[in-house]
C-alpha cells in the first residue's frame, strides 16, 4: 500500500511566522502535490512537482513556496503565515505522467494561524 | 482553465434510498475522471476512476459512475445507501497526459439510519 505521511496533524502558528509542512511518500512516486481544503471550496492545488528540484505553480501559489530536494519528500513553506492561510493542507503523490496514476493522499495537517 | 462543478453541497438521505451526485467539468479535451471519498476523520481515498473504455465504471462499496462525454458529466450513483456512506464526496478531473488534478467543491452526504 502507498503511504503518504505528513509531519503534523495539527499546528498552531502566529501571524508572520515561517511555517514548514513536510510530506513523505514511500512508493517512489514521481509526482507530488500540495492542496488546501476549505469548506465549500473543495481542494485547491497550491503547487506540484514532477521530479526532484522541479516545481510547478497550481491555482493558488501566492504566499507559498515548495521544496523538493529528495524524491520522497515535498515540503510546503509559508514564508510569513497569515490568518487567511488557516486551513487543512493535504499532500498527495502519484506514480508518473505516463500511467496517469491515481493520487494518494496523506492524512492532512490542520493549520491554525492566530 | 478547467473547472469542476458539483451540484449539491449537502445531501441528506435515509438508509436504502438511491443516490446520485452530479459532477460536470468544463475541459473539452480528453480527460481522466475520478471520485474520491473522505469519511469523517479519514484520508481522502479513491472511490472509482475512468480513464477509457466502458463509460460505466464500478468502484468500491457498490458505487458506480457514468461518463457522458456529450454532457461533460461524470455522475456518481449508488442504488441503496447505508449509514456508513456518510462522508464527503469529491469529483476530480485530470487532463489526459497531464498530472495536475482539479477537484470540485465536494458534496457532503448524510445518511440517516
mmCIF file of C-alpha atoms in Angstrom:
data_model
loop_
_atom_site.group_PDB
_atom_site.id
_atom_site.type_symbol
_atom_site.label_atom_id
_atom_site.label_comp_id
_atom_site.label_asym_id
_atom_site.label_seq_id
_atom_site.Cartn_x
_atom_site.Cartn_y
_atom_site.Cartn_z
ATOM 1 C CA UNK A 1 0.000 0.000 0.000
ATOM 2 C CA UNK A 2 1.106 3.512 -0.762
ATOM 3 C CA UNK A 3 1.788 5.510 2.309
ATOM 4 C CA UNK A 4 1.847 9.295 2.366
ATOM 5 C CA UNK A 5 2.711 10.814 5.709
ATOM 6 C CA UNK A 6 2.581 14.399 6.857
ATOM 7 C CA UNK A 7 4.726 15.691 9.656
ATOM 8 C CA UNK A 8 1.948 17.118 11.819
ATOM 9 C CA UNK A 9 -1.793 16.539 12.164
ATOM 10 C CA UNK A 10 -2.377 19.853 13.939
ATOM 11 C CA UNK A 11 -0.319 23.011 14.001
ATOM 12 C CA UNK A 12 -0.866 26.397 15.617
ATOM 13 C CA UNK A 13 1.280 29.314 14.467
ATOM 14 C CA UNK A 14 1.299 33.076 14.870
ATOM 15 C CA UNK A 15 0.933 35.611 12.096
ATOM 16 C CA UNK A 16 4.277 36.320 10.473
ATOM 17 C CA UNK A 17 5.909 33.037 11.444
ATOM 18 C CA UNK A 18 7.607 30.873 8.851
ATOM 19 C CA UNK A 19 5.872 27.521 8.644
ATOM 20 C CA UNK A 20 7.144 24.258 7.183
ATOM 21 C CA UNK A 21 4.805 21.418 6.293
ATOM 22 C CA UNK A 22 6.526 18.185 5.417
ATOM 23 C CA UNK A 23 5.271 15.312 3.310
ATOM 24 C CA UNK A 24 6.911 11.964 2.672
ATOM 25 C CA UNK A 25 5.802 9.145 0.371
ATOM 26 C CA UNK A 26 7.264 5.669 0.397
ATOM 27 C CA UNK A 27 6.363 4.342 -3.056
ATOM 28 C CA UNK A 28 8.968 6.021 -5.255
ATOM 29 C CA UNK A 29 6.312 8.190 -6.904
ATOM 30 C CA UNK A 30 7.417 10.810 -9.406
ATOM 31 C CA UNK A 31 4.692 13.341 -8.701
ATOM 32 C CA UNK A 32 3.819 15.117 -5.501
ATOM 33 C CA UNK A 33 1.175 17.729 -4.779
ATOM 34 C CA UNK A 34 0.076 20.174 -2.122
ATOM 35 C CA UNK A 35 -3.562 21.187 -1.771
ATOM 36 C CA UNK A 36 -5.527 23.177 0.707
ATOM 37 C CA UNK A 37 -9.022 22.067 1.626
ATOM 38 C CA UNK A 38 -11.592 24.607 2.743
ATOM 39 C CA UNK A 39 -15.331 24.092 3.366
ATOM 40 C CA UNK A 40 -17.369 24.823 0.271
ATOM 41 C CA UNK A 41 -14.271 25.209 -1.891
ATOM 42 C CA UNK A 42 -13.064 21.632 -2.125
ATOM 43 C CA UNK A 43 -9.397 21.012 -2.753
ATOM 44 C CA UNK A 44 -7.355 23.700 -4.422
ATOM 45 C CA UNK A 45 -3.952 22.968 -5.871
ATOM 46 C CA UNK A 46 -1.134 25.084 -4.450
ATOM 47 C CA UNK A 47 1.994 23.581 -6.016
ATOM 48 C CA UNK A 48 3.081 20.314 -7.534
ATOM 49 C CA UNK A 49 6.298 18.664 -8.572
ATOM 50 C CA UNK A 50 7.079 16.172 -11.317
ATOM 51 C CA UNK A 51 10.609 15.469 -10.266
ATOM 52 C CA UNK A 52 13.297 16.320 -7.781
ATOM 53 C CA UNK A 53 14.089 20.042 -7.749
ATOM 54 C CA UNK A 54 11.187 20.729 -10.100
ATOM 55 C CA UNK A 55 8.081 22.618 -9.131
ATOM 56 C CA UNK A 56 5.021 24.000 -10.846
ATOM 57 C CA UNK A 57 2.509 26.526 -9.611
ATOM 58 C CA UNK A 58 -1.035 25.377 -9.103
ATOM 59 C CA UNK A 59 -4.083 27.579 -8.859
ATOM 60 C CA UNK A 60 -3.281 29.392 -5.609
ATOM 61 C CA UNK A 61 0.504 29.616 -5.127
ATOM 62 C CA UNK A 62 0.571 33.112 -3.625
ATOM 63 C CA UNK A 63 2.038 33.170 -0.143
ATOM 64 C CA UNK A 64 3.509 29.678 -0.503
ATOM 65 C CA UNK A 65 6.695 28.096 -1.757
ATOM 66 C CA UNK A 66 7.830 24.483 -2.012
ATOM 67 C CA UNK A 67 10.978 22.437 -1.921
ATOM 68 C CA UNK A 68 11.723 19.021 -3.352
ATOM 69 C CA UNK A 69 15.312 18.076 -2.637
ATOM 70 C CA UNK A 70 14.639 14.336 -2.498
ATOM 71 C CA UNK A 71 12.183 12.268 -4.487
ATOM 72 C CA UNK A 72 10.251 11.081 -1.461
ATOM 73 C CA UNK A 73 9.890 14.408 0.285
ATOM 74 C CA UNK A 74 7.916 17.511 -0.682
ATOM 75 C CA UNK A 75 7.802 20.487 1.646
ATOM 76 C CA UNK A 76 5.337 23.349 1.681
ATOM 77 C CA UNK A 77 6.597 26.615 3.117
ATOM 78 C CA UNK A 78 4.565 29.548 4.311
ATOM 79 C CA UNK A 79 7.139 32.346 4.318
ATOM 80 C CA UNK A 80 5.088 34.621 6.573
ATOM 81 C CA UNK A 81 1.930 32.981 7.816
ATOM 82 C CA UNK A 82 -1.299 34.941 7.672
ATOM 83 C CA UNK A 83 -4.710 34.232 9.156
ATOM 84 C CA UNK A 84 -6.184 33.530 5.726
ATOM 85 C CA UNK A 85 -3.844 30.573 5.462
ATOM 86 C CA UNK A 86 -5.694 28.819 8.250
ATOM 87 C CA UNK A 87 -6.807 25.649 6.522
ATOM 88 C CA UNK A 88 -6.406 21.902 6.109
ATOM 89 C CA UNK A 89 -3.362 21.101 3.982
ATOM 90 C CA UNK A 90 -3.260 17.849 2.057
ATOM 91 C CA UNK A 91 -0.283 16.262 0.399
ATOM 92 C CA UNK A 92 -0.656 13.704 -2.371
ATOM 93 C CA UNK A 93 1.557 11.645 -4.639
ATOM 94 C CA UNK A 94 1.083 9.776 -7.885
ATOM 95 C CA UNK A 95 3.176 7.451 -9.929
ATOM 96 C CA UNK A 96 4.153 9.257 -13.127
ATOM 97 C CA UNK A 97 2.814 11.068 -16.182
ATOM 98 C CA UNK A 98 2.744 8.012 -18.394
ATOM 99 C CA UNK A 99 0.434 5.929 -16.270
ATOM 100 C CA UNK A 100 -1.621 8.969 -15.184
ATOM 101 C CA UNK A 101 -1.808 7.392 -11.840
ATOM 102 C CA UNK A 102 -4.282 7.861 -9.108
ATOM 103 C CA UNK A 103 -3.292 10.367 -6.466
ATOM 104 C CA UNK A 104 -2.783 9.026 -2.950
ATOM 105 C CA UNK A 105 -3.380 11.380 -0.080
ATOM 106 C CA UNK A 106 -1.864 11.906 3.303
ATOM 107 C CA UNK A 107 -3.944 12.460 6.450
ATOM 108 C CA UNK A 108 -3.692 16.233 6.265
ATOM 109 C CA UNK A 109 -2.317 18.952 8.501
ATOM 110 C CA UNK A 110 -4.813 21.291 10.083
ATOM 111 C CA UNK A 111 -3.092 24.655 10.430
ATOM 112 C CA UNK A 112 -4.413 27.456 12.588
ATOM 113 C CA UNK A 113 -2.759 30.856 12.213
ATOM 114 C CA UNK A 114 -3.512 33.245 15.056
ATOM 115 C CA UNK B 1 -8.807 26.784 -17.045
ATOM 116 C CA UNK B 2 -10.799 23.689 -16.416
ATOM 117 C CA UNK B 3 -13.322 23.713 -13.624
ATOM 118 C CA UNK B 4 -15.329 21.042 -11.913
ATOM 119 C CA UNK B 5 -18.857 21.625 -10.645
ATOM 120 C CA UNK B 6 -20.657 19.535 -8.097
ATOM 121 C CA UNK B 7 -24.303 20.447 -7.975
ATOM 122 C CA UNK B 8 -25.166 19.575 -4.422
ATOM 123 C CA UNK B 9 -23.361 20.849 -1.363
ATOM 124 C CA UNK B 10 -25.217 18.699 1.145
ATOM 125 C CA UNK B 11 -27.442 15.711 0.513
ATOM 126 C CA UNK B 12 -29.431 14.025 3.256
ATOM 127 C CA UNK B 13 -30.897 10.580 2.630
ATOM 128 C CA UNK B 14 -32.421 7.771 4.611
ATOM 129 C CA UNK B 15 -30.860 4.344 4.527
ATOM 130 C CA UNK B 16 -31.802 2.296 1.447
ATOM 131 C CA UNK B 17 -32.517 5.406 -0.616
ATOM 132 C CA UNK B 18 -30.862 5.727 -4.008
ATOM 133 C CA UNK B 19 -28.074 8.240 -4.508
ATOM 134 C CA UNK B 20 -26.980 10.293 -7.452
ATOM 135 C CA UNK B 21 -24.367 13.024 -7.108
ATOM 136 C CA UNK B 22 -23.792 15.266 -10.072
ATOM 137 C CA UNK B 23 -20.435 16.303 -11.475
ATOM 138 C CA UNK B 24 -19.746 18.413 -14.559
ATOM 139 C CA UNK B 25 -16.457 19.668 -15.900
ATOM 140 C CA UNK B 26 -15.546 22.342 -18.380
ATOM 141 C CA UNK B 27 -12.464 20.996 -20.136
ATOM 142 C CA UNK B 28 -13.082 19.989 -23.762
ATOM 143 C CA UNK B 29 -10.235 17.605 -24.399
ATOM 144 C CA UNK B 30 -9.631 14.041 -23.302
ATOM 145 C CA UNK B 31 -9.903 13.700 -19.555
ATOM 146 C CA UNK B 32 -9.481 11.199 -16.786
ATOM 147 C CA UNK B 33 -12.201 11.325 -14.171
ATOM 148 C CA UNK B 34 -12.249 10.382 -10.509
ATOM 149 C CA UNK B 35 -14.482 10.249 -7.498
ATOM 150 C CA UNK B 36 -12.809 10.440 -4.113
ATOM 151 C CA UNK B 37 -14.438 9.954 -0.731
ATOM 152 C CA UNK B 38 -13.468 11.328 2.662
ATOM 153 C CA UNK B 39 -15.040 9.547 5.612
ATOM 154 C CA UNK B 40 -15.141 11.527 8.859
ATOM 155 C CA UNK B 41 -11.631 11.812 10.281
ATOM 156 C CA UNK B 42 -10.054 9.780 7.493
ATOM 157 C CA UNK B 43 -7.846 10.308 4.450
ATOM 158 C CA UNK B 44 -9.229 11.073 1.050
ATOM 159 C CA UNK B 45 -9.416 7.782 -0.794
ATOM 160 C CA UNK B 46 -10.248 6.762 -4.322
ATOM 161 C CA UNK B 47 -13.782 5.509 -4.895
ATOM 162 C CA UNK B 48 -13.561 4.925 -8.656
ATOM 163 C CA UNK B 49 -11.943 6.277 -11.789
ATOM 164 C CA UNK B 50 -12.498 6.467 -15.523
ATOM 165 C CA UNK B 51 -9.628 6.525 -17.989
ATOM 166 C CA UNK B 52 -11.084 4.944 -21.129
ATOM 167 C CA UNK B 53 -13.358 2.171 -22.345
ATOM 168 C CA UNK B 54 -16.750 1.376 -20.856
ATOM 169 C CA UNK B 55 -18.229 4.686 -19.685
ATOM 170 C CA UNK B 56 -19.988 2.943 -16.800
ATOM 171 C CA UNK B 57 -17.413 2.446 -14.104
ATOM 172 C CA UNK B 58 -17.829 0.392 -10.971
ATOM 173 C CA UNK B 59 -15.978 1.257 -7.793
ATOM 174 C CA UNK B 60 -15.734 0.101 -4.225
ATOM 175 C CA UNK B 61 -18.673 -0.336 -1.836
ATOM 176 C CA UNK B 62 -21.292 -0.621 -4.571
ATOM 177 C CA UNK B 63 -20.693 2.793 -6.124
ATOM 178 C CA UNK B 64 -20.696 3.376 -9.850
ATOM 179 C CA UNK B 65 -20.349 6.369 -12.123
ATOM 180 C CA UNK B 66 -21.261 7.065 -15.713
ATOM 181 C CA UNK B 67 -19.194 9.199 -18.041
ATOM 182 C CA UNK B 68 -21.366 11.033 -20.579
ATOM 183 C CA UNK B 69 -18.964 12.807 -22.885
ATOM 184 C CA UNK B 70 -21.613 14.876 -24.651
ATOM 185 C CA UNK B 71 -22.773 16.291 -21.334
ATOM 186 C CA UNK B 72 -19.283 16.669 -19.804
ATOM 187 C CA UNK B 73 -20.640 14.766 -16.838
ATOM 188 C CA UNK B 74 -19.473 12.023 -14.505
ATOM 189 C CA UNK B 75 -22.285 11.384 -12.029
ATOM 190 C CA UNK B 76 -21.874 9.081 -9.067
ATOM 191 C CA UNK B 77 -24.615 6.609 -8.181
ATOM 192 C CA UNK B 78 -25.458 4.016 -5.608
ATOM 193 C CA UNK B 79 -28.782 2.147 -5.646
ATOM 194 C CA UNK B 80 -29.116 1.792 -1.878
ATOM 195 C CA UNK B 81 -27.100 3.854 0.571
ATOM 196 C CA UNK B 82 -26.043 2.803 4.043
ATOM 197 C CA UNK B 83 -25.374 4.823 7.156
ATOM 198 C CA UNK B 84 -21.654 4.067 6.670
ATOM 199 C CA UNK B 85 -21.723 6.006 3.378
ATOM 200 C CA UNK B 86 -21.928 9.235 5.336
ATOM 201 C CA UNK B 87 -18.919 11.147 4.028
ATOM 202 C CA UNK B 88 -17.831 13.934 1.751
ATOM 203 C CA UNK B 89 -17.531 13.076 -1.934
ATOM 204 C CA UNK B 90 -15.262 14.865 -4.374
ATOM 205 C CA UNK B 91 -15.273 14.697 -8.134
ATOM 206 C CA UNK B 92 -11.916 15.316 -9.825
ATOM 207 C CA UNK B 93 -10.736 15.800 -13.393
ATOM 208 C CA UNK B 94 -7.305 15.361 -14.881
ATOM 209 C CA UNK B 95 -6.422 16.297 -18.432
ATOM 210 C CA UNK B 96 -5.077 13.406 -20.450
ATOM 211 C CA UNK B 97 -1.296 13.055 -20.244
ATOM 212 C CA UNK B 98 -1.154 15.620 -17.508
ATOM 213 C CA UNK B 99 -0.949 15.067 -13.819
ATOM 214 C CA UNK B 100 -2.434 18.048 -12.113
ATOM 215 C CA UNK B 101 -5.918 17.302 -10.970
ATOM 216 C CA UNK B 102 -8.767 19.712 -10.341
ATOM 217 C CA UNK B 103 -11.399 18.988 -7.718
ATOM 218 C CA UNK B 104 -14.983 20.002 -7.266
ATOM 219 C CA UNK B 105 -16.143 21.718 -4.092
ATOM 220 C CA UNK B 106 -17.389 18.454 -2.654
ATOM 221 C CA UNK B 107 -20.798 17.083 -1.654
ATOM 222 C CA UNK B 108 -21.456 16.169 1.921
ATOM 223 C CA UNK B 109 -23.676 13.115 2.192
ATOM 224 C CA UNK B 110 -25.524 12.390 5.413
ATOM 225 C CA UNK B 111 -27.342 9.071 5.618
ATOM 226 C CA UNK B 112 -29.865 8.814 8.408
ATOM 227 C CA UNK B 113 -30.255 5.356 9.981
#
